PDB file of C-alpha atoms and ligand atoms in Angstrom:
ATOM      1  CA  MET A  11     171.314  38.694 107.725  1.00 82.00           C
ATOM      2  CA  THR A  12     170.722  41.567 104.727  1.00 87.00           C
ATOM      3  CA  HIS A  13     170.895  39.123 102.265  1.00 93.00           C
ATOM      4  CA  ALA A  14     168.056  37.104 104.892  1.00 96.00           C
ATOM      5  CA  HIS A  15     166.241  40.199 105.081  1.00 97.00           C
ATOM      6  CA  ILE A  16     166.814  40.619 100.750  1.00 96.00           C
ATOM      7  CA  THR A  17     165.770  37.184 100.384  1.00 97.00           C
ATOM      8  CA  SER A  18     163.030  37.144 102.814  1.00 98.00           C
ATOM      9  CA  TRP A  19     161.169  40.447 100.808  1.00 98.00           C
ATOM     10  CA  LEU A  20     161.887  38.689  97.907  1.00 98.00           C
ATOM     11  CA  ILE A  21     159.425  35.901  98.173  1.00 98.00           C
ATOM     12  CA  THR A  22     157.610  37.319 100.015  1.00 98.00           C
ATOM     13  CA  ILE A  23     156.486  39.889  96.493  1.00 98.00           C
ATOM     14  CA  VAL A  24     156.438  36.560  94.518  1.00 98.00           C
ATOM     15  CA  LEU A  25     153.605  34.671  97.206  1.00 98.00           C
ATOM     16  CA  PHE A  26     152.303  37.936  97.139  1.00 98.00           C
ATOM     17  CA  LEU A  27     151.519  38.349  93.563  1.00 98.00           C
ATOM     18  CA  ILE A  28     149.987  34.634  93.383  1.00 97.00           C
ATOM     19  CA  ALA A  29     148.269  35.044  96.454  1.00 97.00           C
ATOM     20  CA  VAL A  30     146.609  37.925  94.367  1.00 96.00           C
ATOM     21  CA  SER A  31     145.611  35.736  90.951  1.00 95.00           C
ATOM     22  CA  MET A  32     144.317  32.876  93.070  1.00 94.00           C
ATOM     23  CA  ALA A  33     142.610  34.721  95.026  1.00 92.00           C
ATOM     24  CA  ARG A  34     141.277  36.197  91.391  1.00 90.00           C
ATOM     25  CA  ARG A  35     140.283  33.105  90.501  1.00 88.00           C
ATOM     26  CA  GLY A  36     138.691  31.425  93.657  1.00 82.00           C
ATOM     27  CA  ALA A  37     141.504  28.882  94.282  1.00 80.00           C
ATOM     28  CA  GLY A  38     140.213  26.900  97.115  1.00 83.00           C
ATOM     29  CA  LYS A  39     144.265  27.641  98.374  1.00 89.00           C
ATOM     30  CA  ALA A  40     144.164  30.732  98.343  1.00 89.00           C
ATOM     31  CA  LYS A  41     143.953  30.415 102.078  1.00 92.00           C
ATOM     32  CA  VAL A  42     147.414  28.678 102.151  1.00 95.00           C
ATOM     33  CA  VAL A  43     149.237  30.860  99.445  1.00 97.00           C
ATOM     34  CA  GLN A  44     147.872  33.618 102.530  1.00 96.00           C
ATOM     35  CA  MET A  45     149.378  31.799 105.598  1.00 97.00           C
ATOM     36  CA  VAL A  46     152.499  30.904 103.930  1.00 98.00           C
ATOM     37  CA  LEU A  47     153.090  34.478 102.932  1.00 98.00           C
ATOM     38  CA  ARG A  48     152.032  35.946 106.191  1.00 98.00           C
ATOM     39  CA  LEU A  49     154.816  33.549 107.326  1.00 98.00           C
ATOM     40  CA  PHE A  50     157.049  35.859 105.462  1.00 98.00           C
ATOM     41  CA  TYR A  51     155.608  39.150 106.703  1.00 98.00           C
ATOM     42  CA  LEU A  52     157.514  37.545 109.886  1.00 98.00           C
ATOM     43  CA  ILE A  53     159.982  36.601 108.414  1.00 98.00           C
ATOM     44  CA  THR A  54     160.762  40.518 106.631  1.00 98.00           C
ATOM     45  CA  LEU A  55     160.249  41.887 109.950  1.00 98.00           C
ATOM     46  CA  ALA A  56     162.730  39.695 111.838  1.00 98.00           C
ATOM     47  CA  THR A  57     165.418  40.500 109.885  1.00 97.00           C
ATOM     48  CA  GLY A  58     164.520  44.062 109.123  1.00 96.00           C
ATOM     49  CA  LEU A  59     164.696  44.725 112.875  1.00 96.00           C
ATOM     50  CA  MET A  60     167.627  42.378 113.326  1.00 95.00           C
ATOM     51  CA  LEU A  61     169.334  44.596 111.177  1.00 94.00           C
ATOM     52  CA  LEU A  62     168.234  47.037 112.951  1.00 92.00           C
ATOM     53  CA  HIS A  63     170.025  46.150 116.026  1.00 92.00           C
ATOM     54  CA  GLY A  64     173.167  45.636 114.269  1.00 88.00           C
ATOM     55  CA  ILE A  65     173.522  49.543 113.180  1.00 84.00           C
ATOM     56  CA  THR A  66     174.949  51.079 116.027  1.00 76.00           C
ATOM     57  CA  THR A  67     174.048  54.522 114.880  1.00 79.00           C
ATOM     58  CA  ILE A  68     170.541  54.786 113.492  1.00 73.00           C
ATOM     59  CA  SER A  69     170.158  57.355 111.799  1.00 84.00           C
ATOM     60  CA  PRO A  70     166.096  58.739 110.741  1.00 89.00           C
ATOM     61  CA  LEU A  71     166.581  57.422 107.305  1.00 91.00           C
ATOM     62  CA  TYR A  72     166.849  53.762 108.994  1.00 93.00           C
ATOM     63  CA  TRP A  73     163.384  54.639 111.131  1.00 93.00           C
ATOM     64  CA  LEU A  74     161.549  56.090 108.093  1.00 95.00           C
ATOM     65  CA  LYS A  75     162.855  52.583 105.700  1.00 96.00           C
ATOM     66  CA  ALA A  76     161.448  50.250 108.323  1.00 97.00           C
ATOM     67  CA  LEU A  77     158.289  52.300 108.249  1.00 97.00           C
ATOM     68  CA  ALA A  78     158.273  52.234 104.778  1.00 98.00           C
ATOM     69  CA  GLY A  79     158.697  48.409 105.061  1.00 98.00           C
ATOM     70  CA  LEU A  80     155.681  47.418 107.076  1.00 98.00           C
ATOM     71  CA  TRP A  81     153.830  50.255 104.523  1.00 98.00           C
ATOM     72  CA  VAL A  82     154.650  47.742 101.316  1.00 98.00           C
ATOM     73  CA  ILE A  83     153.511  44.770 104.087  1.00 98.00           C
ATOM     74  CA  GLY A  84     150.150  47.139 104.723  1.00 98.00           C
ATOM     75  CA  ALA A  85     149.292  47.585 101.399  1.00 98.00           C
ATOM     76  CA  MET A  86     149.958  43.777 100.275  1.00 98.00           C
ATOM     77  CA  GLU A  87     146.558  43.139 102.722  1.00 98.00           C
ATOM     78  CA  MET A  88     144.745  46.129 102.288  1.00 98.00           C
ATOM     79  CA  VAL A  89     144.933  44.795  97.702  1.00 98.00           C
ATOM     80  CA  LEU A  90     144.283  40.364  99.225  1.00 97.00           C
ATOM     81  CA  ALA A  91     141.698  41.970 101.332  1.00 96.00           C
ATOM     82  CA  ALA A  92     140.008  44.258  99.116  1.00 96.00           C
ATOM     83  CA  GLU A  93     140.262  41.131  96.249  1.00 93.00           C
ATOM     84  CA  LYS A  94     138.753  38.698  99.061  1.00 90.00           C
ATOM     85  CA  LYS A  95     135.583  41.341  99.909  1.00 91.00           C
ATOM     86  CA  GLY A  96     135.271  42.260  95.959  1.00 90.00           C
ATOM     87  CA  LYS A  97     135.446  45.586  96.074  1.00 94.00           C
ATOM     88  CA  ARG A  98     138.057  48.092  94.401  1.00 95.00           C
ATOM     89  CA  THR A  99     141.839  47.584  94.719  1.00 95.00           C
ATOM     90  CA  VAL A 100     143.083  50.486  92.888  1.00 97.00           C
ATOM     91  CA  ALA A 101     143.907  52.620  96.551  1.00 97.00           C
ATOM     92  CA  GLY A 102     145.914  48.618  98.059  1.00 97.00           C
ATOM     93  CA  TRP A 103     148.022  48.690  94.527  1.00 98.00           C
ATOM     94  CA  THR A 104     148.632  52.318  94.192  1.00 98.00           C
ATOM     95  CA  GLN A 105     149.769  52.041  98.365  1.00 98.00           C
ATOM     96  CA  TRP A 106     151.670  49.231  97.380  1.00 98.00           C
ATOM     97  CA  ILE A 107     153.748  50.691  94.224  1.00 98.00           C
ATOM     98  CA  VAL A 108     154.674  53.804  95.783  1.00 98.00           C
ATOM     99  CA  ALA A 109     155.689  52.159  99.276  1.00 98.00           C
ATOM    100  CA  LEU A 110     157.860  49.803  97.337  1.00 98.00           C
ATOM    101  CA  VAL A 111     159.847  51.930  94.957  1.00 98.00           C
ATOM    102  CA  VAL A 112     159.897  54.295  98.803  1.00 98.00           C
ATOM    103  CA  THR A 113     161.504  50.997 100.484  1.00 98.00           C
ATOM    104  CA  LEU A 114     163.664  50.404  97.315  1.00 97.00           C
ATOM    105  CA  PHE A 115     165.459  52.914  96.791  1.00 96.00           C
ATOM    106  CA  LEU A 116     165.811  53.601 100.661  1.00 95.00           C
ATOM    107  CA  GLY A 117     167.042  50.404 101.804  1.00 94.00           C
ATOM    108  CA  LEU A 118     168.944  50.626  98.310  1.00 93.00           C
ATOM    109  CA  MET A 119     170.267  54.048  99.176  1.00 91.00           C
ATOM    110  CA  LEU A 120     171.390  52.832 103.156  1.00 88.00           C
ATOM    111  CA  PRO A 121     175.318  52.096 103.566  1.00 83.00           C
ATOM    112  CA  LEU A 122     174.685  48.191 104.044  1.00 78.00           C
ATOM    113  CA  GLY A 123     174.810  45.207 101.677  1.00 76.00           C
ATOM    114  CA  PHE A 124     174.013  47.186  98.529  1.00 76.00           C
ATOM    115  CA  ASP A 125     174.492  51.025  98.554  1.00 72.00           C
ATOM    116  CA  LEU A 126     173.049  51.723  94.521  1.00 72.00           C
ATOM    117  CA  PHE A 127     172.007  55.475  95.400  1.00 68.00           C
TER     118      PHE A 127
HETATM  119  C1  HEM B  20     158.180  44.112 102.015  1.00 60.57           C
HETATM  120  C2  HEM B  20     158.924  44.684 102.321  1.00 60.57           C
HETATM  121  C3  HEM B  20     160.253  45.241 102.797  1.00 60.57           C
HETATM  122  C4  HEM B  20     161.376  45.299 101.049  1.00 60.57           C
HETATM  123  C5  HEM B  20     160.703  45.298  99.708  1.00 60.57           C
HETATM  124  C6  HEM B  20     162.413  45.977 102.246  1.00 60.57           C
HETATM  125  C7  HEM B  20     163.830  46.490 101.206  1.00 60.57           C
HETATM  126  C8  HEM B  20     164.404  46.342 101.491  1.00 60.57           C
HETATM  127  C9  HEM B  20     165.976  46.265 100.690  1.00 60.57           C
HETATM  128  C10 HEM B  20     166.752  46.450  99.491  1.00 60.57           C
HETATM  129  C11 HEM B  20     166.774  46.608 101.413  1.00 60.57           C
HETATM  130  C12 HEM B  20     168.874  46.652 100.907  1.00 60.57           C
HETATM  131  C13 HEM B  20     169.392  45.387 101.254  1.00 60.57           C
HETATM  132  C14 HEM B  20     170.899  46.144 100.857  1.00 60.57           C
HETATM  133  O1  HEM B  20     171.021  46.908 100.751  1.00 60.57           O
HETATM  134  O2  HEM B  20     171.620  44.969 100.406  1.00 60.57           O
HETATM  135  C15 HEM B  20     166.530  46.767 102.707  1.00 60.57           C
HETATM  136  C16 HEM B  20     167.832  46.226 103.780  1.00 60.57           C
HETATM  137  C17 HEM B  20     166.628  47.523 105.323  1.00 60.57           C
HETATM  138  N1  HEM B  20     165.841  46.792 105.707  1.00 60.57           N
HETATM  139 FE1  HEM B  20     164.180  46.225 104.557  1.00 60.57          FE
HETATM  140  N2  HEM B  20     162.531  46.077 103.363  1.00 60.57           N
HETATM  141  C18 HEM B  20     161.202  45.394 103.863  1.00 60.57           C
HETATM  142  C19 HEM B  20     161.039  45.512 105.009  1.00 60.57           C
HETATM  143  C20 HEM B  20     161.256  45.868 106.242  1.00 60.57           C
HETATM  144  C21 HEM B  20     161.072  45.904 107.350  1.00 60.57           C
HETATM  145  C22 HEM B  20     159.370  45.410 107.942  1.00 60.57           C
HETATM  146  C23 HEM B  20     161.709  46.300 108.187  1.00 60.57           C
HETATM  147  C24 HEM B  20     162.173  46.454 109.897  1.00 60.57           C
HETATM  148  C25 HEM B  20     161.315  46.732 110.445  1.00 60.57           C
HETATM  149  C26 HEM B  20     163.340  46.542 108.151  1.00 60.57           C
HETATM  150  C27 HEM B  20     164.497  47.125 108.028  1.00 60.57           C
HETATM  151  C28 HEM B  20     165.340  47.763 106.933  1.00 60.57           C
HETATM  152  C29 HEM B  20     166.588  47.128 107.343  1.00 60.57           C
HETATM  153  C30 HEM B  20     166.607  48.495 108.820  1.00 60.57           C
HETATM  154  C31 HEM B  20     167.877  47.006 106.629  1.00 60.57           C
HETATM  155  C32 HEM B  20     169.357  48.512 106.429  1.00 60.57           C
HETATM  156  C33 HEM B  20     168.810  49.427 105.452  1.00 60.57           C
HETATM  157  C34 HEM B  20     170.369  49.089 104.894  1.00 60.57           C
HETATM  158  O3  HEM B  20     170.784  49.056 104.053  1.00 60.57           O
HETATM  159  O4  HEM B  20     171.483  49.704 105.391  1.00 60.57           O
HETATM  160  N3  HEM B  20     162.843  46.024 106.156  1.00 60.57           N
HETATM  161  N4  HEM B  20     165.325  46.391 102.642  1.00 60.57           N
END
């Protein structure tokens, strides 16, 4: 399940970057990419919840990791919404980077899958 989760959020990040560049260019297909991106939010959420479900003794760090993951998704939506309205995207990007760093750190620190830190 960790591999499904990792594959899913990696695809999510790539799709997000593609969606942003397409939205900037005003490409007609931007909407389609954004729809697929939203599907991958759900897959990431589902695989994350399955990981949580499989853990017998959940430490608060797992909840924090899950919340940070949700924050990454929220920040991506903020950036895309601001991009669409032609507003400044700095707040969204800052949150995205902070949330992503926190999520990756907590994910790689916690014992499932890779345990880097
Ligand atoms: C884009 C968003 C997300 C990113 C970048 C992300 C990233 C990661 C990473 C790097 C790991 C560690 C994998 C490993 O060690 O092999 C992980 C594990 C995990 N993720 Fe996520 N995740 C995201 C979203 C979510 C969501 C939405 C949830 C739950 C609702 C969630 C729950 C978990 C759980 C429970 C683990 C297991 C922790 C462990 O390694 O022991 N994640 N995630």
